[in-house]
CSV table of C-alpha atoms and ligand atoms in Angstrom, one decimal:
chain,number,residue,atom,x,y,z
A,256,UNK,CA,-118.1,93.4,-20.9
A,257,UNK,CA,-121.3,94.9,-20.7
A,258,UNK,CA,-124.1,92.6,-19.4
A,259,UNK,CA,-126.5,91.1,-22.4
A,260,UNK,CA,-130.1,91.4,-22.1
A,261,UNK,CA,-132.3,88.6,-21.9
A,262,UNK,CA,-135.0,88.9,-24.4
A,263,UNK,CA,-138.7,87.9,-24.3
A,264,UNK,CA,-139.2,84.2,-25.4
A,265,UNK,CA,-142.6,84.7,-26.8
A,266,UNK,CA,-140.8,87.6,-29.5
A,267,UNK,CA,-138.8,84.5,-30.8
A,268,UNK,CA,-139.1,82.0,-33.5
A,269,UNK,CA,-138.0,78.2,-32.7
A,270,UNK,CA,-134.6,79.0,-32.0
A,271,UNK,CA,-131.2,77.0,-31.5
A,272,UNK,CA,-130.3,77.3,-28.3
A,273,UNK,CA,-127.1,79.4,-27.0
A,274,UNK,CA,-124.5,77.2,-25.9
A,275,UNK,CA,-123.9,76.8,-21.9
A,276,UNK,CA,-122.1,80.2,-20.6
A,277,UNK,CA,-123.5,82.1,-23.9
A,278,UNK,CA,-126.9,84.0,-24.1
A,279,UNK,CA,-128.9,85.6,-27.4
A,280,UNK,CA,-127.6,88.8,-27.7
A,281,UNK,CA,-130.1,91.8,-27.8
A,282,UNK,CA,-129.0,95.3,-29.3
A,283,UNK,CA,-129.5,98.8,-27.7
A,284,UNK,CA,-133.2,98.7,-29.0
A,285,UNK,CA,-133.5,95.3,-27.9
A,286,UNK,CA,-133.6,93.1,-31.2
A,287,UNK,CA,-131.8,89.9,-31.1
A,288,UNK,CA,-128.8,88.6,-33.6
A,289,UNK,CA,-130.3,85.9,-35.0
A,290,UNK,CA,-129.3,85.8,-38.5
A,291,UNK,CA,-126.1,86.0,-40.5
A,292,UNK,CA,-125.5,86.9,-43.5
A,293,UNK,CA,-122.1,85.6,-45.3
A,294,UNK,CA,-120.7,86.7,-48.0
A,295,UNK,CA,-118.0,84.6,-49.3
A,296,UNK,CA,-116.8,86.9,-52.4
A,297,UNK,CA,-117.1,90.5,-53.5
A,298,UNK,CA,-116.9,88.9,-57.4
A,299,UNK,CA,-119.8,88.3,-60.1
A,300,UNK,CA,-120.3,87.5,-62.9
A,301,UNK,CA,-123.0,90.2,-63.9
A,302,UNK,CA,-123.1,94.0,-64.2
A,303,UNK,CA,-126.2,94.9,-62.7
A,304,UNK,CA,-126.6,98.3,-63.5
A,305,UNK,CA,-128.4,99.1,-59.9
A,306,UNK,CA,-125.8,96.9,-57.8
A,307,UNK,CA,-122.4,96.6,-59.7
A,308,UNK,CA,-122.4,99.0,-62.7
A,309,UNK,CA,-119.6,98.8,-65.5
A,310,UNK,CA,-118.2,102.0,-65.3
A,311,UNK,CA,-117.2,101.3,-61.9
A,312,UNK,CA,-117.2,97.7,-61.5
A,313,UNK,CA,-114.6,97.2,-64.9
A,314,UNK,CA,-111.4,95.4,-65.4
A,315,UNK,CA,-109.2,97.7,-63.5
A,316,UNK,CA,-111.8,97.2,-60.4
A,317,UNK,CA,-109.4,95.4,-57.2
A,318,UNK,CA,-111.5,92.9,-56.0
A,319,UNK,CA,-110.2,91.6,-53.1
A,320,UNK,CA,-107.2,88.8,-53.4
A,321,UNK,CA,-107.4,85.1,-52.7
A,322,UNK,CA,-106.0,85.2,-49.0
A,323,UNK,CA,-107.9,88.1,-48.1
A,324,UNK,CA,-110.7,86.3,-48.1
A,325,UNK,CA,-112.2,84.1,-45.3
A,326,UNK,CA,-111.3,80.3,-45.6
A,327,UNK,CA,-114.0,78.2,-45.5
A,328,UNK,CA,-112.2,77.3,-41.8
A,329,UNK,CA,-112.7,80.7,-40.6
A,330,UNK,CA,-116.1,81.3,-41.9
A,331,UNK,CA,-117.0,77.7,-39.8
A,332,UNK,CA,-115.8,78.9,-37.1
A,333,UNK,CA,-117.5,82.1,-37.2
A,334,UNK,CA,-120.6,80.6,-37.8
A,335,UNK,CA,-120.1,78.4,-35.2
A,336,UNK,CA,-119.2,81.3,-32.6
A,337,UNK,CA,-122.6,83.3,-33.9
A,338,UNK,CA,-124.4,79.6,-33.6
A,339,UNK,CA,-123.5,79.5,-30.0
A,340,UNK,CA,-125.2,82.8,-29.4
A,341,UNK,CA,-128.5,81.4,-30.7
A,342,UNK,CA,-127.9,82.6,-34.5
A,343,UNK,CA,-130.2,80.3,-36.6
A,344,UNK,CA,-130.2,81.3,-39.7
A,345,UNK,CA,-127.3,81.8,-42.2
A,346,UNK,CA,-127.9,83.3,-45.9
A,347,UNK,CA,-124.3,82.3,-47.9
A,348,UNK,CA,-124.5,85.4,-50.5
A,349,UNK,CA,-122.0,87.6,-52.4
A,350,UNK,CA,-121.1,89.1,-54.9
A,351,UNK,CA,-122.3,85.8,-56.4
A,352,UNK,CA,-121.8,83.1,-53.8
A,353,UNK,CA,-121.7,80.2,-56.9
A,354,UNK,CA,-118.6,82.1,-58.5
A,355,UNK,CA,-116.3,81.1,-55.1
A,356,UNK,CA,-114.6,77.8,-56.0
A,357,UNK,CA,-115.5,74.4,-54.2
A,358,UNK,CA,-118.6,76.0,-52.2
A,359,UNK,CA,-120.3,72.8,-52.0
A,360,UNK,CA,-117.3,72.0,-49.6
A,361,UNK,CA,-118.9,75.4,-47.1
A,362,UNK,CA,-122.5,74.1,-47.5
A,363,UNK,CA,-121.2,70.4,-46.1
A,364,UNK,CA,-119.6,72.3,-43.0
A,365,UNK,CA,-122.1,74.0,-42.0
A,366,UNK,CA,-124.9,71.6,-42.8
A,367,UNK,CA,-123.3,70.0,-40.1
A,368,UNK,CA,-125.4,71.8,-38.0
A,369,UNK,CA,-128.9,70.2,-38.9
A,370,UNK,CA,-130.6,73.0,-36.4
A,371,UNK,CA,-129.2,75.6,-38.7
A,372,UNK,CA,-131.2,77.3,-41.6
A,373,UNK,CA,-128.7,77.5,-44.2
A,374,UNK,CA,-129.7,78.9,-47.4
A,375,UNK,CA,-127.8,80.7,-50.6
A,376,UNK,CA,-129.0,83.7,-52.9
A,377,UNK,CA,-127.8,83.4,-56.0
A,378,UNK,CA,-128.3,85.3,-59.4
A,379,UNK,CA,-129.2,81.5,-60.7
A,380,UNK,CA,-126.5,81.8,-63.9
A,381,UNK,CA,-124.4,78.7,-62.4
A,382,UNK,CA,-127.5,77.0,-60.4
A,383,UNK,CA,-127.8,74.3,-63.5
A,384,UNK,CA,-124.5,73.1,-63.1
A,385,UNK,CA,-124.3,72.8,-59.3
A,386,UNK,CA,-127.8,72.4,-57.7
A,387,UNK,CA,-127.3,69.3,-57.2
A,388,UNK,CA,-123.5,69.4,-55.2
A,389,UNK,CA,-125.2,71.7,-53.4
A,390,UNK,CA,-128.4,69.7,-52.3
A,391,UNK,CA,-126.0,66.9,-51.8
A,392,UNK,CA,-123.5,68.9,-49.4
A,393,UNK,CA,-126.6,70.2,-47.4
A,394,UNK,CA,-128.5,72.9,-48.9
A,395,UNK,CA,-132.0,72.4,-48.3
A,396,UNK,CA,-133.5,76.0,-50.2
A,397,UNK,CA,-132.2,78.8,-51.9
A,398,UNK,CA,-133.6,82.6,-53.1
A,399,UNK,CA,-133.0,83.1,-56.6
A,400,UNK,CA,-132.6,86.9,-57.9
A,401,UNK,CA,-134.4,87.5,-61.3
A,402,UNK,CA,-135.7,90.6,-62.7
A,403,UNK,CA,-137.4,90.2,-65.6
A,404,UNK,CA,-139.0,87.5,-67.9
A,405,UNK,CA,-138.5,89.6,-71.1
A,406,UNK,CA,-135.3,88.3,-72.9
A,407,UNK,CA,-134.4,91.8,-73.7
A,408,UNK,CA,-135.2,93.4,-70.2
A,409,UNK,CA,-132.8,90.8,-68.3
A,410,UNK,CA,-129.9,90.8,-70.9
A,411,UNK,CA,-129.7,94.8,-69.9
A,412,UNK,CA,-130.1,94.9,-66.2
A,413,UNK,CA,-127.4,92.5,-65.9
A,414,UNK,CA,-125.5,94.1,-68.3
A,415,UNK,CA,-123.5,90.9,-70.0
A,416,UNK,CA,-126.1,90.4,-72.1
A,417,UNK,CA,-126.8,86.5,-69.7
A,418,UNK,CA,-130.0,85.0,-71.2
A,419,UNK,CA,-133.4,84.2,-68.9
A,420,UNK,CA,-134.0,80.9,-70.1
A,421,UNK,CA,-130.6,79.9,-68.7
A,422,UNK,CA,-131.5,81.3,-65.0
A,423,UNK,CA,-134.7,79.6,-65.9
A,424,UNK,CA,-133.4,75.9,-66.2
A,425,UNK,CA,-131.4,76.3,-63.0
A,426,UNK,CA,-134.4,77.2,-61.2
A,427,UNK,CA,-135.9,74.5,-62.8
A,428,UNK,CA,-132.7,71.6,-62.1
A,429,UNK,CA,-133.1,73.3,-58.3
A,430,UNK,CA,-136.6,72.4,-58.2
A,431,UNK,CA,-135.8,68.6,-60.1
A,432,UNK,CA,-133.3,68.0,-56.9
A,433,UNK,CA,-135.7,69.1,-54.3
A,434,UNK,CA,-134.1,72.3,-53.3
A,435,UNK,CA,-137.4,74.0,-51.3
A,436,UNK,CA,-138.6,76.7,-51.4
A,437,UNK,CA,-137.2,78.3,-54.1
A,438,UNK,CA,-137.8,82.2,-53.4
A,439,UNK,CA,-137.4,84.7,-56.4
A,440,UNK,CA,-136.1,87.9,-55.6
A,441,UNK,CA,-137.0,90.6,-57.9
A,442,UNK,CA,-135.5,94.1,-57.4
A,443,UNK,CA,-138.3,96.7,-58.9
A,444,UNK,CA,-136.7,99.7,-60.4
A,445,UNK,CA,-139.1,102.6,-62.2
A,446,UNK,CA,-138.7,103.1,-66.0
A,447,UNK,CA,-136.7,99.7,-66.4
A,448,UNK,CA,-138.4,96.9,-64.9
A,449,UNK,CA,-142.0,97.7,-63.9
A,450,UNK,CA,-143.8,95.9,-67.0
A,451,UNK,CA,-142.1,92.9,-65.7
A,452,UNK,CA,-144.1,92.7,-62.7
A,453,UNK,CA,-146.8,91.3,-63.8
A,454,UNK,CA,-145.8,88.6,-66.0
A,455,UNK,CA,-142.9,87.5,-63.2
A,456,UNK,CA,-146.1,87.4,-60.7
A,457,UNK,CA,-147.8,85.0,-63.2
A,458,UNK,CA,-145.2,82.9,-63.8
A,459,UNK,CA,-143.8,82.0,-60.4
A,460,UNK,CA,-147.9,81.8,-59.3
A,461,UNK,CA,-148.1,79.3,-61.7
A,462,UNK,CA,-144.3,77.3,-60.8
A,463,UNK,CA,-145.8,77.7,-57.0
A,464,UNK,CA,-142.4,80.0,-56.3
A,465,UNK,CA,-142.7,82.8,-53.7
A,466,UNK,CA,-142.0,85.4,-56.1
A,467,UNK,CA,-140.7,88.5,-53.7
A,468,UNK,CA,-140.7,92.2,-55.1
A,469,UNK,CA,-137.8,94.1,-53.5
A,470,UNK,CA,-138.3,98.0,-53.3
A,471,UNK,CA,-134.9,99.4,-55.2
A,472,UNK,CA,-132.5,100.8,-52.2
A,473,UNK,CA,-130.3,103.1,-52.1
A,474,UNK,CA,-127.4,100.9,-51.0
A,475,UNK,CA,-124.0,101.7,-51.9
A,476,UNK,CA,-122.6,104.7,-53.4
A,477,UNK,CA,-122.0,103.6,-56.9
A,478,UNK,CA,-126.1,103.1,-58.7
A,479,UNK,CA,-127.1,106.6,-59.0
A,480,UNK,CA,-130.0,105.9,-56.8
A,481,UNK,CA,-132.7,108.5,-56.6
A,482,UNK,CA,-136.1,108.4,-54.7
A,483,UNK,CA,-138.1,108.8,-57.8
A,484,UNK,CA,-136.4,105.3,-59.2
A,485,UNK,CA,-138.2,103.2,-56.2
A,486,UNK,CA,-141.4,101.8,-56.9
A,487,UNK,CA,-143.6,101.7,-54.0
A,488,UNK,CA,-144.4,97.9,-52.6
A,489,UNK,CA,-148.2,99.5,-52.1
A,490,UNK,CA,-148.4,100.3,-55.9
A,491,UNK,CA,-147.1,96.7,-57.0
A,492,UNK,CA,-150.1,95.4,-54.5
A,493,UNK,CA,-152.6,97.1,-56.2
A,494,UNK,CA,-151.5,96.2,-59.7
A,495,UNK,CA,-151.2,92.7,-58.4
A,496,UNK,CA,-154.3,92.8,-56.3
A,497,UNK,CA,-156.2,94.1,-59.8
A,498,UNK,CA,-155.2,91.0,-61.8
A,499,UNK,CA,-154.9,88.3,-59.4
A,500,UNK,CA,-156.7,89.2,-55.9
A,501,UNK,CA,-154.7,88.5,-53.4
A,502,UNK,CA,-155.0,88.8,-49.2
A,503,UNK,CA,-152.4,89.9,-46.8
A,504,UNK,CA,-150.8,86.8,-44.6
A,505,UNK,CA,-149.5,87.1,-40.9
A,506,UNK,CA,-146.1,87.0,-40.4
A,507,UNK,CA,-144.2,83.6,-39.3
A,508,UNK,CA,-142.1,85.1,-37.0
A,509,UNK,CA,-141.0,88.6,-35.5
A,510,UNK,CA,-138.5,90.0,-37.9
A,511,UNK,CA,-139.8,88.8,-40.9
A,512,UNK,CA,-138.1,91.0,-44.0
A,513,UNK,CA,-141.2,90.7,-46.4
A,514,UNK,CA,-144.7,91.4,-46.1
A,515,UNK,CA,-146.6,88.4,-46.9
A,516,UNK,CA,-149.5,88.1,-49.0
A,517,UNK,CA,-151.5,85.0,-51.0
A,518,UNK,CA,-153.3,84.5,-53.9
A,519,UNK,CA,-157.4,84.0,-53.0
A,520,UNK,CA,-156.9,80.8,-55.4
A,521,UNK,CA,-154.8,78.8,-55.1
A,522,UNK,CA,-152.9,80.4,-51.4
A,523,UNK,CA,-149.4,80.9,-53.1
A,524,UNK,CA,-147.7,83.4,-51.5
A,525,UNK,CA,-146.3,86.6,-52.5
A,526,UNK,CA,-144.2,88.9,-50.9
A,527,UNK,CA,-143.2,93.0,-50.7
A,528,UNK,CA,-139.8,93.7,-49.1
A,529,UNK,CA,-140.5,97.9,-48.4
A,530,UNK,CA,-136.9,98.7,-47.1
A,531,UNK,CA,-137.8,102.3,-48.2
A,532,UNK,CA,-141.4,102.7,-48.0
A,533,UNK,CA,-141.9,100.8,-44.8
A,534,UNK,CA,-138.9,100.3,-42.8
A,535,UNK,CA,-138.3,97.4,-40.8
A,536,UNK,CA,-135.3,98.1,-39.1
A,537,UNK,CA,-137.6,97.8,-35.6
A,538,UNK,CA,-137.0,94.0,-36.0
A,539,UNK,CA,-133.8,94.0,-37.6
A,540,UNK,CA,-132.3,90.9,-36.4
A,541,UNK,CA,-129.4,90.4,-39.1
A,542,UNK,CA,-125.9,91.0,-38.6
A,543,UNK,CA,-123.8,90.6,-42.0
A,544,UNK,CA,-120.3,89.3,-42.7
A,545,UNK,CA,-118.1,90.5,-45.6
A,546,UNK,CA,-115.7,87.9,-47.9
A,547,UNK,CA,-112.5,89.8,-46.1
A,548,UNK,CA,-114.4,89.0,-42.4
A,549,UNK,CA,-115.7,92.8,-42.2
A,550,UNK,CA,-118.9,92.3,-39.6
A,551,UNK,CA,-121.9,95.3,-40.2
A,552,UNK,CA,-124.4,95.6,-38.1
A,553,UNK,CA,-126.8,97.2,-40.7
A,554,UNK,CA,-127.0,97.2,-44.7
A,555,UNK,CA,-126.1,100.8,-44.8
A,556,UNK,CA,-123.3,100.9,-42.8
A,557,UNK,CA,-120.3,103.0,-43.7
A,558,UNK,CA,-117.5,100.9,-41.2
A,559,UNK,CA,-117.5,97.5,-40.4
A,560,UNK,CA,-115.4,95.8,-37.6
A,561,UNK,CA,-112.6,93.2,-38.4
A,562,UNK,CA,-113.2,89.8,-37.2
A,563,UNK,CA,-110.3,88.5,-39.3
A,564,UNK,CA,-107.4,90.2,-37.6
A,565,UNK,CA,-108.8,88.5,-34.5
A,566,UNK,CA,-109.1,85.2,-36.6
A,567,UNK,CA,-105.6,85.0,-37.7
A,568,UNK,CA,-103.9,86.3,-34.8
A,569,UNK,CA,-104.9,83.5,-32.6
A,570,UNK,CA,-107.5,85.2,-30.8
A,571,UNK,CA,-110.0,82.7,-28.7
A,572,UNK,CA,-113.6,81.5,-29.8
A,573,UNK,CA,-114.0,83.2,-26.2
A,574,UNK,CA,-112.2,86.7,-27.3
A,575,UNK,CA,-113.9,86.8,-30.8
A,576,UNK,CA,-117.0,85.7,-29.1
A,577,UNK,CA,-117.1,89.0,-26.4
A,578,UNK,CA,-115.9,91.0,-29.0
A,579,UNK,CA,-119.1,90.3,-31.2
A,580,UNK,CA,-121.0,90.6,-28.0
A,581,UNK,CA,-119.9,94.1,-27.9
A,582,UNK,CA,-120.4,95.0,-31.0
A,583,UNK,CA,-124.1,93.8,-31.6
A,584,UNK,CA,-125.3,94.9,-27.8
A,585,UNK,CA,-123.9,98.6,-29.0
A,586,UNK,CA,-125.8,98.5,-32.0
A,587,UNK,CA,-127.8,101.5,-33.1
A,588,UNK,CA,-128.1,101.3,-36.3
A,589,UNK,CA,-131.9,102.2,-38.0
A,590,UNK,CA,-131.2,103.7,-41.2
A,591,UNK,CA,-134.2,103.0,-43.5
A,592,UNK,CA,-136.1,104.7,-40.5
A,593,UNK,CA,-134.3,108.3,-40.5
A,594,UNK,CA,-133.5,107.9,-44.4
A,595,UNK,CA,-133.6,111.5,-46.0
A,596,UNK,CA,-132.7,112.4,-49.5
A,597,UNK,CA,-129.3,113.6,-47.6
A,598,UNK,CA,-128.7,110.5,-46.0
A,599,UNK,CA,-128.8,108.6,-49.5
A,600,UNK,CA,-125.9,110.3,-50.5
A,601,UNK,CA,-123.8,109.3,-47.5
A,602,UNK,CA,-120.4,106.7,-48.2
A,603,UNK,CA,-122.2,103.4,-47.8
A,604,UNK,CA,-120.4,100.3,-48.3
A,605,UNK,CA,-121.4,98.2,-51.5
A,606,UNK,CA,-124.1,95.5,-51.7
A,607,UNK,CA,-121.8,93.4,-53.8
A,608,UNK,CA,-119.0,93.8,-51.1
A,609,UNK,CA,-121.6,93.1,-48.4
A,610,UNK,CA,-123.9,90.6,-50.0
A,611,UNK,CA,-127.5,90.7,-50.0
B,814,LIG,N1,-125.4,87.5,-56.5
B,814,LIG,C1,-126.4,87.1,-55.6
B,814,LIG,C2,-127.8,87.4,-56.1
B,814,LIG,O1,-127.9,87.9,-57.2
B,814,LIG,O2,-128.7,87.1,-55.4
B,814,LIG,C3,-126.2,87.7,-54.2
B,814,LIG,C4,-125.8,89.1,-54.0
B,814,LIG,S1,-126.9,90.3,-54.6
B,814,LIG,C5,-126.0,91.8,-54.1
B,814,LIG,C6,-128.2,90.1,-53.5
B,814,LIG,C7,-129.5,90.8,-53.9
B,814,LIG,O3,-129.3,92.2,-53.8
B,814,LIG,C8,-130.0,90.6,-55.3
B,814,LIG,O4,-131.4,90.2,-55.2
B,814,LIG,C9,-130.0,92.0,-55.9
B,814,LIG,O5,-131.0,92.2,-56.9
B,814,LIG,C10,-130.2,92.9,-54.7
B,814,LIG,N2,-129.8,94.3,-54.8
B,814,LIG,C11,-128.6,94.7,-55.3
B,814,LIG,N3,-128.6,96.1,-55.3
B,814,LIG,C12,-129.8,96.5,-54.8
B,814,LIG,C13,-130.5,97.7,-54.6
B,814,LIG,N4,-129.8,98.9,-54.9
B,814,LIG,N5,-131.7,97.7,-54.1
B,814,LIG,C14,-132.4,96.6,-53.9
B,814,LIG,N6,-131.8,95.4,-54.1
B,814,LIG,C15,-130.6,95.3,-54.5
């Protein structure tokens, strides 16, 4: 195996520590794995036209069976492996995470590890009925994707015709059970969301949410996406900036996905993730993990690498453990940085597959 870099302490944020014999690893460009994203099913229960559109995403669509999923065994033990290289922070996403049965049973494994940041994105439609499991099993925050306030807007971007108000009382029962922070995603797309900026950036100023505006991407293969669709995170400052004056913040730590900013007021923060206008693939530190155990090493990615076969062919935590070495101190990837309108087209693998 090839020999891991060390990396520069002072790059770092207050980190679990590798376990004895293990080190962080460091890519080719020299960015740690730090985070993990899990996805623990390629279902959901909305048809967002940008992510998981009907006419693909229908009834004859072959989601993945029950047993090839990762059990909730496996994913520990992943999680634990990646732990012991100093991974810190693990985002349970989807498809939509709350649609997996029993996932308050996950959350109490891998709260175990109090050192851990463990947090869920959700699209909020089942957070009323189960914030509370969850903050009992462990969860201590969660990111909440929502892209509109306007009734009609949100019943036709998530294409099941799902109501706000119910998204809105389970950010609200998240909030009643001390779930915090509660981050808001919002996904910007021109011509069908933009007039919900502003009101969204009222409202969450006002609930003292970090409301974060996500720059469409062009993830995937199956949304159509076209530059002209992305809405700059520059132009959504300004409109911002011209209503409610805000000031850019320094980041918390190096790898940070969103730029943050604050209102002059009252100091709540707001934040611009600029995958396409301002790639940060320079401190890319996340490595993500699909439902079937499929790791990628970059949100674009075309291939993945199976960590399941290893898994259930009684493969060591010391095997599965180089073998992750090797595949994250080979790592290349820095897509959003060489994107071209020809690269957009390319075979990517699906955000709902992949989680986000
Ligand atoms: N269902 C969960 C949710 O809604 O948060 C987790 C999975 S979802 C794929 C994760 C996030 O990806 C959501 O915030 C969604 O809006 C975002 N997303 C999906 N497709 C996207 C795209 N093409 N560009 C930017 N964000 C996208």
């Amino acid at each position: 195996m090839k020999e891991q870099p060390l990396l520069d302490a002072r790059q770092e944020r207050p980190a679990v520590v590798p376990a004895p014999g293990r080190q962080v690893l460091a890519d080719t460009r020299g960015r740690p794995l730090r985070d993990l994203r899990v996805s623990v099913t390629d279902r959901c229960n909305f048809r967002c036209t940008y992510c998981m559109p009907k006419e693909v995403f229908g009834k004859d669509f072959q989601f993945l069976e029950r047993n090839q999923l990762l059990s909730f065994g496996e994913i520990h033990r992943l999680v634990r492996i990646f732990r012991d290289h100093g991974v810190h922070k693990i985002r349970i996403t989807g498809g939509e995470p709350l649609v997996r049965r029993k996932l308050e049973r996950l959350i109490e494994m891998l709260a175990y590890w109090s050192d851990l940041d463990l947090t869920l994105t959700t699209n909020g439609s089942l957070l009323k009925q189960t914030a509370r499991s969850l903050k009992d099993a462990g969860l201590k925050r969660i990111t909440v994707s929502l892209d509109s306030l306007d009734d009609a807007v949100f019943r036709a971007m998530n294409d099941v015709d799902f109501p706000v108000a119910k998204v809105l009382e389970g950010i609200e029962e998240a909030t009643t059970v001390g779930l915090h922070p509660i981050k808001i995603n919002m996904v910007v797309k021109r011509g069908l969301n933009e007039r919900s900026v502003l009101p969204m950036a009222r409202y969450f100023k006002q609930q003292g949410c970090t409301l974060r505006f996500i720059e469409y991407m062009d993830v995937g293969g199956t949304n159509g996406w076209r530059m002209e669709h992305v809405v700059p995170s520059r132009e959504l400052v300004e409109l911002i900036n011209r209503d409610m004056p805000i000031e850019p913040v320094e980041p918390a730590y190096r790898g940070e996905v969103a730029e943050r900013w604050r209102y002059l007021d009252d100091g709540i923060e707001v934040g611009f993730i600029s995958s396409v206008s301002h790639a940060f693939c320079r401190d890319c530190t996340r490595a993500r993990l699909s439902a079937e155990g499929q790791l990628y090493t970059c949100l674009f990615a075309s291939k993945g690498t199976d960590l399941r076969g290893p898994l259930r062919s009684d493969a060591s935590d010391d095997e599965i453990s180089q073998l992750i070495g090797r595949i994250w101190t080979n790592r290349v990837d820095r897509y959003s940085e060489i994107r071209t309108v020809e690269t957009a087209k390319l075979r990517k693998v699906e955000m709902s597959y992949i989680g986000g």
